[in-house]
Structure formats: C-alpha cells, structure tokens
Coordinates of C-alpha atoms in Angstrom, one line a residue:
Chain Z
M1 CA -0.3 37.2 -0.8
A2 CA 0.1 40.6 -2.1
T3 CA -3.2 40.8 -3.7
A4 CA -5.3 39.8 -0.7
A5 CA -3.4 42.3 1.4
A6 CA -3.6 45.0 -1.1
Q7 CA -7.3 44.6 -1.3
G8 CA -7.7 44.9 2.4
T9 CA -9.1 41.4 2.7
A10 CA -6.6 39.9 4.8
R11 CA -6.7 36.1 4.3
P12 CA -8.7 34.6 7.2
E13 CA -7.0 32.3 9.7
A14 CA -8.0 28.8 10.1
D15 CA -8.8 29.3 13.9
G16 CA -11.1 32.3 13.1
A17 CA -13.0 30.2 10.6
R18 CA -14.1 27.7 13.2
N19 CA -15.6 30.5 15.5
T20 CA -17.6 32.1 12.7
T21 CA -19.0 29.5 10.4
G22 CA -21.3 32.0 8.9
D23 CA -18.4 33.5 7.1
E24 CA -17.4 30.2 5.3
A25 CA -18.6 31.3 2.0
E26 CA -16.5 34.4 2.3
Y27 CA -13.5 32.4 3.3
Q28 CA -14.0 30.1 0.3
H29 CA -14.2 33.1 -1.9
V30 CA -10.9 34.4 -0.6
F31 CA -9.2 31.1 -1.0
D32 CA -10.5 30.8 -4.5
A33 CA -9.3 34.3 -5.5
A34 CA -5.9 33.5 -3.9
V35 CA -5.5 30.4 -5.9
A36 CA -6.7 32.0 -9.1
A37 CA -4.1 34.8 -8.5
D38 CA -1.4 32.1 -8.2
E39 CA -0.6 33.2 -4.6
R40 CA 0.5 30.7 -2.1
I41 CA -1.7 29.3 0.6
E42 CA 0.1 29.2 3.9
P43 CA -0.5 26.9 7.0
R44 CA -2.5 29.5 9.0
D45 CA -4.7 30.4 6.1
W46 CA -8.2 29.0 5.8
M47 CA -8.5 26.2 3.3
P48 CA -11.3 23.9 2.3
D49 CA -11.1 20.6 4.2
A50 CA -10.9 18.5 1.0
Y51 CA -7.9 20.7 -0.1
R52 CA -6.3 19.9 3.3
A53 CA -7.0 16.2 3.0
T54 CA -5.7 16.0 -0.5
L55 CA -2.4 17.7 0.4
V56 CA -2.0 15.5 3.4
R57 CA -2.5 12.5 1.2
Q58 CA -0.2 13.6 -1.4
I59 CA 2.7 15.0 0.7
A60 CA 2.7 12.0 2.9
Q61 CA 2.7 9.6 0.1
H62 CA 5.7 11.6 -1.4
A63 CA 7.5 11.5 2.0
H64 CA 6.8 7.6 2.3
S65 CA 8.2 7.1 -1.1
E66 CA 11.5 8.7 -0.2
I67 CA 11.7 6.6 2.9
I68 CA 10.7 3.3 1.2
G69 CA 12.9 4.4 -1.8
M70 CA 16.0 4.1 0.3
Q71 CA 15.7 0.4 0.5
P72 CA 16.3 -0.6 -3.2
E73 CA 19.3 1.5 -3.4
A74 CA 20.7 0.7 0.2
N75 CA 20.6 -2.7 -1.1
W76 CA 23.8 -2.0 -3.1
I77 CA 25.7 0.2 -0.7
T78 CA 27.7 -2.7 0.8
R79 CA 28.5 -4.1 -2.7
A80 CA 29.2 -1.0 -4.6
P81 CA 32.2 -1.7 -6.9
S82 CA 34.3 1.4 -6.3
L83 CA 34.8 3.6 -3.3
R84 CA 33.8 6.6 -5.5
R85 CA 30.5 4.9 -6.5
K86 CA 30.0 3.9 -2.8
A87 CA 30.4 7.3 -1.6
I88 CA 27.9 8.7 -4.2
L89 CA 25.4 6.1 -3.3
M90 CA 25.6 6.7 0.5
A91 CA 25.3 10.4 -0.1
K92 CA 22.2 9.8 -2.1
V93 CA 20.4 7.5 0.3
Q94 CA 21.2 10.1 3.1
D95 CA 19.6 12.8 0.8
E96 CA 16.5 10.6 0.5
A97 CA 16.2 10.4 4.3
G98 CA 16.6 14.2 4.3
H99 CA 13.8 14.7 1.7
G100 CA 11.6 12.6 3.8
L101 CA 12.1 14.7 6.8
Y102 CA 11.4 17.9 4.8
L103 CA 8.2 16.4 3.4
Y104 CA 6.9 15.1 6.9
S105 CA 7.6 18.6 8.1
A106 CA 5.6 20.1 5.3
A107 CA 2.7 17.6 6.0
E108 CA 2.9 18.5 9.7
T109 CA 2.0 22.2 8.8
L110 CA -1.4 20.8 7.8
G111 CA -2.3 19.5 11.3
T112 CA -1.0 15.8 11.3
S113 CA 2.2 14.4 12.8
R114 CA 5.0 12.3 11.5
D115 CA 4.1 9.6 13.9
E116 CA 0.7 9.3 12.7
L117 CA 1.7 9.4 9.1
L118 CA 4.3 6.6 9.7
D119 CA 1.7 4.6 11.4
K120 CA -0.5 4.8 8.3
L121 CA 2.4 3.9 6.2
H122 CA 3.1 0.9 8.4
S123 CA -0.5 -0.2 8.5
G124 CA -0.9 0.0 4.7
R125 CA -3.5 2.9 5.0
Q126 CA -1.2 5.4 3.0
K127 CA 0.7 4.4 0.1
Y128 CA 4.2 5.0 -1.6
S129 CA 5.4 5.2 -5.1
S130 CA 4.7 1.8 -6.8
I131 CA 8.2 1.9 -8.5
F132 CA 9.9 1.0 -5.2
N133 CA 8.3 -2.3 -5.3
Y134 CA 10.6 -3.4 -8.0
P135 CA 13.9 -5.2 -6.9
T136 CA 17.5 -4.0 -7.6
L137 CA 19.1 -7.1 -9.0
T138 CA 22.3 -5.8 -10.4
W139 CA 24.7 -2.8 -9.9
A140 CA 23.3 -1.3 -13.1
D141 CA 19.8 -0.9 -11.5
V142 CA 21.4 1.9 -9.2
G143 CA 22.1 3.7 -12.4
A144 CA 18.8 3.0 -14.0
I145 CA 17.1 4.2 -10.9
G146 CA 19.0 7.5 -10.9
W147 CA 18.5 8.1 -14.6
L148 CA 15.0 6.9 -15.1
V149 CA 13.2 6.8 -11.6
D150 CA 14.8 10.1 -10.4
G151 CA 14.3 11.6 -14.0
A152 CA 10.5 10.8 -13.7
A153 CA 10.3 12.1 -10.2
I154 CA 11.9 15.5 -11.3
T155 CA 9.6 15.7 -14.2
N156 CA 6.7 15.3 -11.8
Q157 CA 8.2 17.5 -9.1
V158 CA 9.5 20.6 -10.9
P159 CA 5.9 21.7 -11.6
L160 CA 5.2 21.1 -8.0
C161 CA 7.7 23.9 -7.0
R162 CA 4.8 26.3 -8.2
C163 CA 2.0 24.2 -6.1
S164 CA -0.4 26.5 -4.4
Y165 CA 0.6 25.2 -1.0
G166 CA 3.6 27.3 0.1
P167 CA 5.3 24.7 2.3
Y168 CA 5.0 21.9 -0.2
A169 CA 6.3 24.3 -3.0
R170 CA 9.3 25.2 -0.9
A171 CA 10.1 21.7 0.0
M172 CA 10.1 20.8 -3.7
V173 CA 12.5 23.5 -4.6
R174 CA 15.0 22.0 -2.2
V175 CA 14.3 18.3 -3.2
C176 CA 14.5 19.1 -6.9
K177 CA 17.9 20.6 -6.7
E178 CA 19.4 17.3 -5.0
E179 CA 17.3 15.1 -7.2
S180 CA 18.7 16.6 -10.3
F181 CA 22.1 16.0 -9.0
H182 CA 21.2 12.3 -8.4
Q183 CA 19.8 11.9 -11.8
R184 CA 23.0 13.1 -13.5
Q185 CA 25.0 10.8 -11.3
G186 CA 22.7 7.8 -12.3
Y187 CA 23.2 8.8 -16.0
E188 CA 26.9 8.9 -15.6
L189 CA 26.9 5.5 -13.8
L190 CA 25.0 4.0 -16.7
L191 CA 27.4 5.7 -19.3
A192 CA 30.5 4.2 -17.6
L193 CA 28.8 0.7 -17.8
S194 CA 27.6 1.2 -21.4
R195 CA 31.1 2.1 -22.5
G196 CA 32.8 -0.6 -20.3
T197 CA 33.3 -4.3 -21.0
P198 CA 30.7 -6.3 -22.9
E199 CA 29.4 -7.6 -19.7
Q200 CA 28.9 -4.2 -18.1
H201 CA 27.2 -3.0 -21.2
A202 CA 24.9 -5.9 -21.1
M203 CA 24.2 -5.3 -17.4
A204 CA 23.2 -1.7 -18.2
Q205 CA 20.8 -2.7 -21.0
D206 CA 19.1 -5.3 -18.9
A207 CA 18.5 -2.6 -16.1
V208 CA 17.1 -0.3 -18.5
D209 CA 14.9 -3.0 -20.0
R210 CA 13.5 -3.8 -16.5
W211 CA 13.1 -0.1 -15.3
W212 CA 11.7 1.6 -18.3
W213 CA 8.0 0.6 -18.1
P214 CA 7.7 0.9 -14.3
S215 CA 9.3 4.4 -14.6
L216 CA 6.5 5.4 -17.1
M217 CA 3.9 4.1 -14.5
M218 CA 5.3 6.6 -12.0
F219 CA 3.2 9.4 -13.7
G220 CA 0.1 7.5 -12.5
P221 CA -2.9 6.0 -14.4
P222 CA -4.0 7.6 -17.7
D223 CA -5.9 10.9 -17.5
D224 CA -9.4 9.4 -17.9
E225 CA -8.7 7.0 -14.9
S226 CA -7.1 9.4 -12.6
Q227 CA -9.5 10.2 -9.6
H228 CA -7.8 13.1 -8.1
S229 CA -6.5 15.0 -11.2
A230 CA -9.2 17.3 -12.1
Q231 CA -9.7 18.8 -8.5
S232 CA -5.9 18.8 -8.0
M233 CA -5.5 20.8 -11.2
A234 CA -8.4 23.2 -10.2
W235 CA -6.7 23.9 -6.9
K236 CA -3.2 24.3 -8.6
I237 CA -1.7 21.5 -6.7
K238 CA -1.1 19.8 -9.9
R239 CA -0.2 21.8 -13.0
H240 CA -0.2 19.2 -15.6
S241 CA -2.0 16.0 -16.3
N242 CA -0.5 12.6 -15.8
D243 CA -0.3 11.8 -19.6
E244 CA 1.2 15.2 -20.3
L245 CA 4.1 14.6 -17.9
R246 CA 4.6 11.1 -19.1
Q247 CA 4.8 12.4 -22.6
R248 CA 7.4 15.1 -21.6
F249 CA 9.5 12.4 -19.9
V250 CA 9.5 10.1 -22.9
D251 CA 10.5 13.0 -25.2
I252 CA 13.5 13.8 -22.7
C253 CA 14.6 10.2 -22.4
V254 CA 14.8 9.0 -26.0
P255 CA 17.8 11.2 -27.0
Q256 CA 19.4 10.4 -23.7
A257 CA 19.1 6.7 -24.3
E258 CA 20.7 7.3 -27.7
S259 CA 23.6 9.1 -26.2
L260 CA 24.0 6.4 -23.7
G261 CA 24.2 3.8 -26.4
L262 CA 21.3 1.9 -24.9
T263 CA 17.9 0.9 -26.3
L264 CA 14.5 1.4 -24.7
P265 CA 12.5 -1.7 -24.7
D266 CA 9.5 -0.5 -26.7
P267 CA 9.1 -1.5 -30.4
D268 CA 6.4 1.0 -30.8
L269 CA 8.6 3.9 -29.9
R270 CA 9.1 6.4 -32.8
W271 CA 9.1 10.1 -33.6
N272 CA 5.9 11.5 -34.7
E273 CA 6.5 14.5 -37.0
E274 CA 3.1 15.7 -37.0
R275 CA 2.8 15.8 -33.1
G276 CA 6.4 16.8 -32.7
K277 CA 6.5 14.2 -29.9
Y278 CA 7.5 10.5 -29.6
D279 CA 4.7 7.9 -29.9
F280 CA 5.2 5.0 -27.6
G281 CA 3.6 1.7 -26.8
T282 CA 0.8 0.8 -24.4
I283 CA 1.6 0.6 -20.7
D284 CA 0.6 -2.8 -19.1
W285 CA -1.9 -1.3 -16.7
T286 CA -2.8 -4.7 -15.3
E287 CA 0.7 -4.9 -13.8
F288 CA 0.4 -1.2 -12.5
W289 CA -2.9 -2.0 -10.6
E290 CA -1.4 -5.2 -9.3
V291 CA 1.6 -3.5 -7.9
L292 CA -0.7 -0.7 -6.4
K293 CA -2.9 -3.4 -4.7
G294 CA 0.2 -4.8 -3.0
N295 CA 1.0 -7.6 -5.3
G296 CA 4.2 -6.4 -6.9
P297 CA 7.6 -8.3 -6.5
C298 CA 8.6 -6.4 -3.3
N299 CA 5.7 -4.8 -1.6
E300 CA 5.6 -7.3 1.1
Q301 CA 9.5 -7.2 1.7
R302 CA 9.5 -3.3 1.7
L303 CA 6.8 -2.8 4.2
T304 CA 8.2 -5.6 6.4
Q305 CA 11.6 -4.0 6.5
R306 CA 10.2 -0.6 7.3
R307 CA 8.0 -2.0 10.1
R308 CA 10.9 -4.0 11.5
A309 CA 13.2 -0.9 11.6
H310 CA 10.5 1.1 13.4
D311 CA 9.6 -1.8 15.9
E312 CA 13.2 -2.6 16.7
G313 CA 14.0 1.0 17.1
A314 CA 11.2 1.6 19.5
W315 CA 13.4 1.1 22.6
V316 CA 15.9 3.7 21.3
R317 CA 13.2 6.3 20.7
E318 CA 11.8 5.5 24.1
A319 CA 15.2 6.0 25.7
A320 CA 15.6 9.3 24.0
A321 CA 12.2 10.4 25.3
A322 CA 12.8 9.3 28.8
H323 CA 16.3 10.8 28.7
A324 CA 14.8 14.2 27.5
A325 CA 12.1 14.0 30.2
K326 CA 14.7 13.5 33.0
H327 CA 16.7 16.4 31.7
S328 CA 13.9 18.7 30.6
G329 CA 15.3 21.4 33.0
G330 CA 18.3 21.8 30.8
T331 CA 18.9 22.0 27.1
E332 CA 17.8 19.0 25.2
A333 CA 20.2 16.0 25.6
A334 CA 22.4 16.1 28.7
G335 CA 25.8 17.3 27.5
H336 CA 25.8 20.3 30.0
R337 CA 24.8 18.7 33.2
T338 CA 26.7 16.5 35.7
T339 CA 23.9 13.9 36.3
G340 CA 26.3 11.1 36.4
A341 CA 28.3 12.6 39.2
E342 CA 25.1 13.5 41.0
R343 CA 23.9 10.0 40.8
A344 CA 27.2 8.5 41.7
Chain N
M1 CA 48.2 16.3 0.6
T2 CA 49.9 18.8 -1.5
T3 CA 53.4 18.5 0.0
T4 CA 53.5 14.7 0.7
G5 CA 53.7 12.2 -2.1
P6 CA 53.2 8.5 -1.5
A7 CA 57.1 8.0 -1.5
T8 CA 57.3 10.0 1.8
V9 CA 54.2 8.5 3.6
P10 CA 54.6 5.6 5.9
V11 CA 52.4 2.9 4.1
T12 CA 51.9 1.0 7.2
A13 CA 50.4 3.8 8.9
A14 CA 48.2 5.0 6.0
L15 CA 46.9 1.5 5.8
A16 CA 46.1 1.2 9.4
L17 CA 44.2 4.4 9.5
G18 CA 42.7 4.1 6.2
D19 CA 41.5 0.5 6.8
D20 CA 40.0 1.6 10.2
A21 CA 37.9 4.2 8.4
L22 CA 37.0 2.0 5.4
V23 CA 35.8 -0.9 7.5
L24 CA 33.9 1.2 10.0
S25 CA 32.2 3.1 7.3
H26 CA 31.2 -0.1 5.7
R27 CA 29.6 -1.3 8.9
L28 CA 27.7 2.0 9.4
G29 CA 26.6 1.8 5.7
E30 CA 24.8 -1.5 6.6
W31 CA 22.5 0.6 8.9
A32 CA 20.9 2.3 5.8
G33 CA 17.2 1.7 5.8
H34 CA 17.4 0.1 9.1
A35 CA 17.9 2.9 11.7
P36 CA 15.5 3.6 14.6
A37 CA 14.5 7.0 13.4
L38 CA 14.9 9.0 10.3
E39 CA 17.3 11.5 11.9
E40 CA 19.6 8.5 12.7
E41 CA 19.5 7.5 8.9
V42 CA 20.8 10.8 8.2
A43 CA 23.4 10.8 11.1
L44 CA 24.6 7.3 10.5
A45 CA 25.2 7.7 6.9
N46 CA 26.8 11.0 7.4
I47 CA 29.4 9.5 9.7
A48 CA 29.9 6.7 7.3
L49 CA 30.5 9.1 4.5
D50 CA 33.0 11.1 6.4
L51 CA 34.8 8.0 7.2
L52 CA 34.7 6.8 3.6
G53 CA 36.2 10.1 2.6
Q54 CA 39.0 9.7 5.1
A55 CA 39.7 6.2 3.9
R56 CA 39.9 7.2 0.3
V57 CA 42.6 9.9 1.0
L58 CA 44.6 7.4 3.2
L59 CA 44.4 4.5 0.9
S60 CA 45.3 6.7 -2.1
L61 CA 48.5 7.6 -0.1
A62 CA 49.4 3.9 0.1
G63 CA 48.4 2.9 -3.4
D64 CA 45.2 2.7 -5.7
E65 CA 42.2 3.0 -3.4
D66 CA 40.1 0.5 -5.2
E67 CA 42.8 -2.2 -5.5
L68 CA 43.5 -1.8 -1.9
A69 CA 39.8 -1.9 -0.8
F70 CA 38.5 -4.6 -3.2
L71 CA 41.5 -6.9 -3.9
R72 CA 43.2 -7.4 -0.8
E73 CA 42.3 -10.5 1.3
E74 CA 41.5 -10.6 4.9
R75 CA 45.1 -11.3 6.2
S76 CA 46.3 -8.1 4.4
F77 CA 43.9 -5.7 6.2
R78 CA 45.4 -3.5 9.0
N79 CA 42.1 -2.2 10.7
L80 CA 41.4 -2.8 14.4
Q81 CA 39.3 -5.6 15.4
L82 CA 37.0 -3.2 17.1
V83 CA 35.7 -1.6 13.8
E84 CA 35.0 -4.8 12.1
Q85 CA 32.7 -5.9 14.9
P86 CA 29.1 -6.5 13.5
N87 CA 26.6 -3.7 14.1
G88 CA 24.4 -5.7 16.6
D89 CA 21.6 -3.5 18.1
F90 CA 21.8 0.2 18.2
A91 CA 23.5 0.1 21.5
H92 CA 26.4 -2.0 20.1
T93 CA 26.8 0.4 17.2
I94 CA 26.9 3.3 19.6
A95 CA 29.3 1.6 22.1
R96 CA 31.6 1.0 19.1
Q97 CA 31.3 4.6 17.9
L98 CA 32.0 5.8 21.4
Y99 CA 35.2 3.7 21.8
F100 CA 36.4 4.4 18.3
S101 CA 35.5 8.1 17.7
T102 CA 37.1 9.0 21.2
Y103 CA 40.3 7.3 20.2
Q104 CA 40.2 8.8 16.5
H105 CA 39.5 12.2 17.8
L106 CA 42.3 12.1 20.2
L107 CA 44.7 10.6 17.7
H108 CA 43.9 13.0 15.0
A109 CA 44.1 15.9 17.2
E110 CA 47.7 14.9 18.2
L111 CA 48.6 14.2 14.4
A112 CA 47.2 17.5 13.4
A113 CA 49.3 19.3 16.0
G114 CA 52.5 17.7 14.8
D115 CA 54.4 18.2 11.4
G116 CA 54.3 14.5 10.1
P117 CA 52.9 13.5 6.9
F118 CA 49.3 13.0 8.2
A119 CA 49.0 16.3 9.8
P120 CA 47.1 18.1 7.0
L121 CA 44.7 15.0 6.6
A122 CA 44.3 14.9 10.4
A123 CA 43.5 18.7 10.6
K124 CA 40.4 18.2 8.3
A125 CA 39.4 14.9 9.9
V126 CA 39.6 16.1 13.4
K127 CA 36.7 18.4 12.8
E128 CA 34.6 15.5 11.4
V129 CA 35.6 13.3 14.0
A130 CA 34.6 15.9 16.7
Y131 CA 31.1 15.5 15.4
H132 CA 31.2 11.8 15.4
R133 CA 32.4 11.7 19.0
D134 CA 29.7 14.1 20.1
H135 CA 27.0 11.9 18.4
A136 CA 28.4 8.8 20.1
E137 CA 28.5 10.6 23.5
Q138 CA 25.0 12.1 23.3
W139 CA 23.5 8.6 22.5
T140 CA 25.6 7.0 25.3
L141 CA 23.8 9.3 27.6
R142 CA 20.4 8.9 26.2
L143 CA 20.7 5.0 26.1
G144 CA 22.6 4.7 29.5
D145 CA 20.4 7.2 31.3
G146 CA 17.2 6.5 29.4
T147 CA 14.9 3.5 30.2
E148 CA 15.7 0.4 32.2
T149 CA 15.9 -1.5 28.9
S150 CA 18.1 0.9 27.2
H151 CA 20.4 1.2 30.2
E152 CA 20.7 -2.7 30.2
R153 CA 21.5 -2.8 26.6
M154 CA 24.0 -0.1 26.7
R155 CA 25.7 -1.8 29.5
R156 CA 25.9 -5.1 27.8
A157 CA 27.1 -3.4 24.6
C158 CA 30.0 -1.6 26.4
D159 CA 31.0 -4.7 28.2
A160 CA 31.0 -6.9 24.9
L161 CA 33.3 -4.5 23.1
W162 CA 35.5 -3.6 25.9
R163 CA 37.9 -6.4 25.1
F164 CA 38.7 -4.8 21.7
T165 CA 39.7 -1.4 23.1
G166 CA 43.3 -2.4 24.1
E167 CA 44.3 -2.9 20.6
M168 CA 43.9 0.8 19.8
F169 CA 47.0 1.7 21.7
Q170 CA 49.4 -0.7 20.1
P171 CA 52.1 1.5 18.5
V172 CA 51.7 1.8 14.7
E173 CA 54.8 2.0 12.7
G174 CA 55.2 5.5 11.1
L175 CA 52.9 7.4 13.6
D176 CA 54.8 9.6 16.0
V177 CA 52.4 9.5 18.9
D178 CA 52.8 9.0 22.7
W179 CA 50.6 5.9 22.9
A180 CA 50.6 5.7 26.6
V181 CA 49.4 9.4 27.0
L182 CA 46.7 8.8 24.3
E183 CA 45.5 5.7 26.2
S184 CA 45.2 7.4 29.4
R185 CA 43.3 10.5 27.9
W186 CA 41.0 7.8 26.2
L187 CA 40.4 6.1 29.3
E188 CA 39.7 9.3 31.2
S189 CA 37.1 10.4 28.6
V190 CA 35.3 7.1 28.3
T191 CA 35.1 6.8 32.1
R192 CA 33.7 10.3 32.4
V193 CA 31.1 9.8 29.6
L194 CA 30.0 6.4 31.0
G195 CA 29.8 7.8 34.5
R196 CA 27.5 10.5 33.2
A197 CA 25.5 8.0 31.5
T198 CA 25.0 6.1 34.8
L199 CA 27.1 3.2 33.6
T200 CA 30.2 1.8 35.0
V201 CA 33.5 1.1 33.3
P202 CA 33.5 -2.5 32.2
E203 CA 35.7 -4.8 34.5
G204 CA 37.1 -7.2 31.9
P205 CA 40.6 -7.1 30.3
R206 CA 40.9 -4.6 27.4
T207 CA 43.0 -7.0 25.4
G208 CA 43.6 -10.8 25.5
A209 CA 47.2 -12.2 24.8
W210 CA 45.5 -13.6 21.8
S211 CA 44.3 -10.3 20.4
A212 CA 46.9 -7.7 21.3
G213 CA 47.5 -5.8 18.1
A214 CA 46.2 -8.6 16.1
G215 CA 44.0 -6.5 13.7
R216 CA 47.0 -4.3 12.9
Q217 CA 48.9 -7.6 11.9
G218 CA 46.1 -8.8 9.7
V219 CA 44.6 -11.2 12.1
H220 CA 40.9 -10.6 12.3
T221 CA 37.8 -11.9 13.8
E222 CA 35.4 -14.4 11.9
S223 CA 32.8 -12.0 10.7
F224 CA 35.4 -9.9 8.8
G225 CA 35.8 -12.4 6.0
R226 CA 32.2 -12.5 5.4
M227 CA 32.1 -8.7 5.4
L228 CA 34.7 -8.5 2.8
A229 CA 33.1 -11.2 0.6
E230 CA 30.1 -8.9 0.2
M231 CA 32.1 -5.9 -0.1
Q232 CA 34.5 -7.2 -2.8
H233 CA 32.2 -9.6 -4.6
L234 CA 31.0 -7.3 -7.5
H235 CA 34.5 -5.7 -8.1
R236 CA 36.1 -9.1 -8.2
S237 CA 33.6 -10.5 -10.6
H238 CA 34.7 -8.1 -13.4
P239 CA 38.6 -8.1 -13.2
G240 CA 40.1 -5.0 -14.8
A241 CA 36.7 -3.3 -15.3
S242 CA 36.3 0.5 -14.4
W243 CA 33.2 1.7 -12.8

C-alpha cells in the first residue's frame, strides 16, 4: 500500500477499470508492482480476472472444508468419554463453523455470495478438502484429526497469513491462532490415550495408522502435477510448493510421534543426514485421485448430510427473512416492537 | 465455589440443576453439523457449551463429574423431562429452549440474589442464560411471526412440549425458592413472548398426574435411555480408564 501511494500512483479501483479499458495495461502494471513489493491487494483494488477467480475458488474451498470438516468430529460429540473432552470437542466444532463464516466473508469481498458458494458446494461444482471423506471410527480419531489434520492445515495456512490478498491473509491470522490450539488439544488427547490402558494405546495407534497418509495428501498433488501452483506462487497467493510444505510437515511430525510413543505407518521413513530432512515412502496417488473424484469412503455421506441440513433448514431461513421483511421499519428482529399486541 | 465445599451443598439440588444442564447440552450437541444456518451452528454449540460448563460445576459439587455423568443409570438422573425431549425440528428445539431458558433465567436470578450455596454459581450462569433466553425469544418471534409454515410448526412445537412445563415448578429439596412466584413470572413471560410471536398459549394441561415431578424423581420418558446409551457407551467400555 505504502509504495503505490508514495509514488503517487494510487491503486486504481475496480469500478474505474471497467470505464476505461484502455488503461488495463497500466492497471496490470500497478498490480504486478504491488505484488512484487509484497503489498496487500484489497477488495476495491483492480485485479486480474484470473487472480480473482483463483482466490474465489481457493477461499471457497477452504470455507467448505471448515463446514464439511465439522461432520467427522461432530460424529463423536455425543459419545465423548469425559465431560472435559466433550467441552473441548464442542468448542472446536463451534470454532470451525466460525472459521467457515470468516472465510465466506473473505470470499464475498471478491464479488460472490455465501449462498452462491454453498450452492456450488451442494451441487459438487466446488470441492472441499479430501481429508474429510475419511470416517471417524473411534474416539482416538478425534485426537488424530487434531494432531495430524489440523497440523497439516496449519502448515498450509501459516504461509497464507502473508498471502497477497488482504482479506484472506487476515482471516488466516485469526484461523491459525485457533487451529494451533486445536492441534495441541489433539496431541494431548492422543498422549492421554497412548499412556493409558493397552486398549487405549492400541486405539491411538490404529487412528494414527489410518490418518497418516491421508494427512500427507492434504498438501495436494506432487509439484509436477499441481495445475494451479506456478501461477499462485507468482501471485504470492501461495508461498511454498506442495512438496515443500509436505516435507516440512513430515519433519515436524516424526519427533512428535516419538514423544507420543506412537509409530508412523511408513517403513521407508528415515532421517537423511545429507538432506537434513526425513525421507518418506510414496503416497498412494491412486487413492488420492479416487477420493478427489468423489469415490472416497464418505464423500456421498458428507455431501448428503450437508444438503439435508440446508434443505431441512430452508423453512427456518425463509421465516427469518419473512420476519425481517415485516419488521424492516425497526431494528432487525422484533424485540423492540409490540407487534403481537397490535395484532391481537 | 470457593466458600462452599461439597459437604455444605445440598446434593439433591446440585444433581437436579446439573442434570438439567447436562442433558440439554447433550441434546443441543446433537445439532452440530445439522443446523439450518451457519450462525445457528455457532449459536447452538455456544449454548450447549455454556450448559455443559454449568453441569460440570454442579456435578462436581455433588461428586465426580464423570462418574455422575457416565455411570449413573436412567433412574438415577434428576433432570426435568422437558430437557430430555428429542430435538425434533428446529421449532421443537426452540420451544424447548424458550420454556427452559426462561425458567432457568428466573431461577438463577433468584438464586443469585440470595445467599445460599448456589448463589456464586447462579451469578455467573445468569449472564449466560440471559443470552440463551434472548436467543430463544428472538427465534420464537421469527418462527411464530414468519411464514405460514413456520407459524404452524412453532405452534405445534409449543403445544407438544407444553405438558412438560409444569414439572419445572415442583419444589427441589435444598433450593430456597418461592416456586409459586417463579411459576407466575414464567407464565407471564412466556405468554408475552408467544403473544408477540402471534401465537397463543397452549390450552392443554401443564402436567399430568403421571408426570408431575417425575424427572426429578428419576422417572423419565422413553427416549432418554437411548440418549444415555449413546452418551455413556465409550466411557463404560473402558472401566477405570482416564481420558
């Protein structure tokens, strides 16, 4: 922001751009300079259509992941084994709904609407993270999701706090703070199980065995197969490649697994002195693409539940809208008016 | 909680209040991932969390919170039958919230004003419950005075739960409350909210001879045992384990 202003080349606004298309090249130049200078692009700034479209796609997918991601964990709220754990889990699922709300708001600054995005989720035209297509089969899965899935999400999202698009970057700052907390809670849950009875330890190990590889897949396809990577990195939406982030995550997790007293299900996992990083085995990319195409264990179930909640809630949203319309003269919902008495 | 140890707290009352909060929290927790709008995911989970927090304090006054929550059987729970009623549609959940949060707000305000063992707890809870009550009242207005469909659903929900409301005013041993005054304030408040929502106060009885005070004595409705089976299953499968 500072540079453009200092140079006296105030960033053109999007509305202006449409009126004077001849200046497009100049706008592009200002945009490129702002990105190069690590400035933030804001909603009223001119931006390339493809930049806008990529951000909408990515932020929407991120928001959808928060919303669908409530399901595998909510699956255990009613069965949590202690009241303390139940409270932690409820708070976490509530946070996820809140993250979804921040992210839909961030996407809306780009000229779309939450309703439109939800419609695309429900009709399968926009995706959510493939990790949430795996089932939570035991209580330990709640811990594995916290430790591994939230851990992978944080590894992905911390660099997004410096993303070139301001509203997304700011949403990520808030989201990451809460996610880090969830991640520690997940770790602590697994630690309690690992140090518990033999049955609890086995439950924890089984969960880690099932969630490890899907968590590595959260970083997306390998760099040479990632369609959006190069452009996103040039625009400073992404700061690191999929494989870089995946490696960083593995390097963080291995010592954590050791202190948990659990093993990671990869016979090829070993320290590489030369690289100063862990080598690890090959991801089953066939599985990854299958899940992405909709053929994972829970794809159908997740989308069906989301659609059902939306459809069954339609009359409630319609009621709220009708009520607001009737009382639009006053502040939002009734509360301060005496409509009942007037009608009676 | 600093001045009152378990020895001085009336256990019957702690269990009654604690079980109400525990069971309603559980029911609201069932909404997670199913709410009609994202804002309601947040709101319902928020209320559930408040109630769970209250339950934990109250049950801890009566004993070990997890033993009490996970190892008692149906006949030992002291919650109102109202709070164990299944969620039904959103209108049923809101009607249950309206009836209960109005009661809980009035009750906690009275306990907070007194100098009994529950005064400190009630002083904290009353702030949370004021929010719950506001949420329930606002939704009662939106649904009652919304569309024809929502009006009809809200009317049916209010009617269906009405017969569980009398039980709230059966005296609870250890709570120094003027129950008749509480009941008249409750009736007045609910009547006013329903009126503003273009609904009428249901006509049926507020208790049956078969149900008066039943939940408080450990006599529950059929769905409650199934709810407990789900809630307690994992804890009971690992006797003595810590989590």
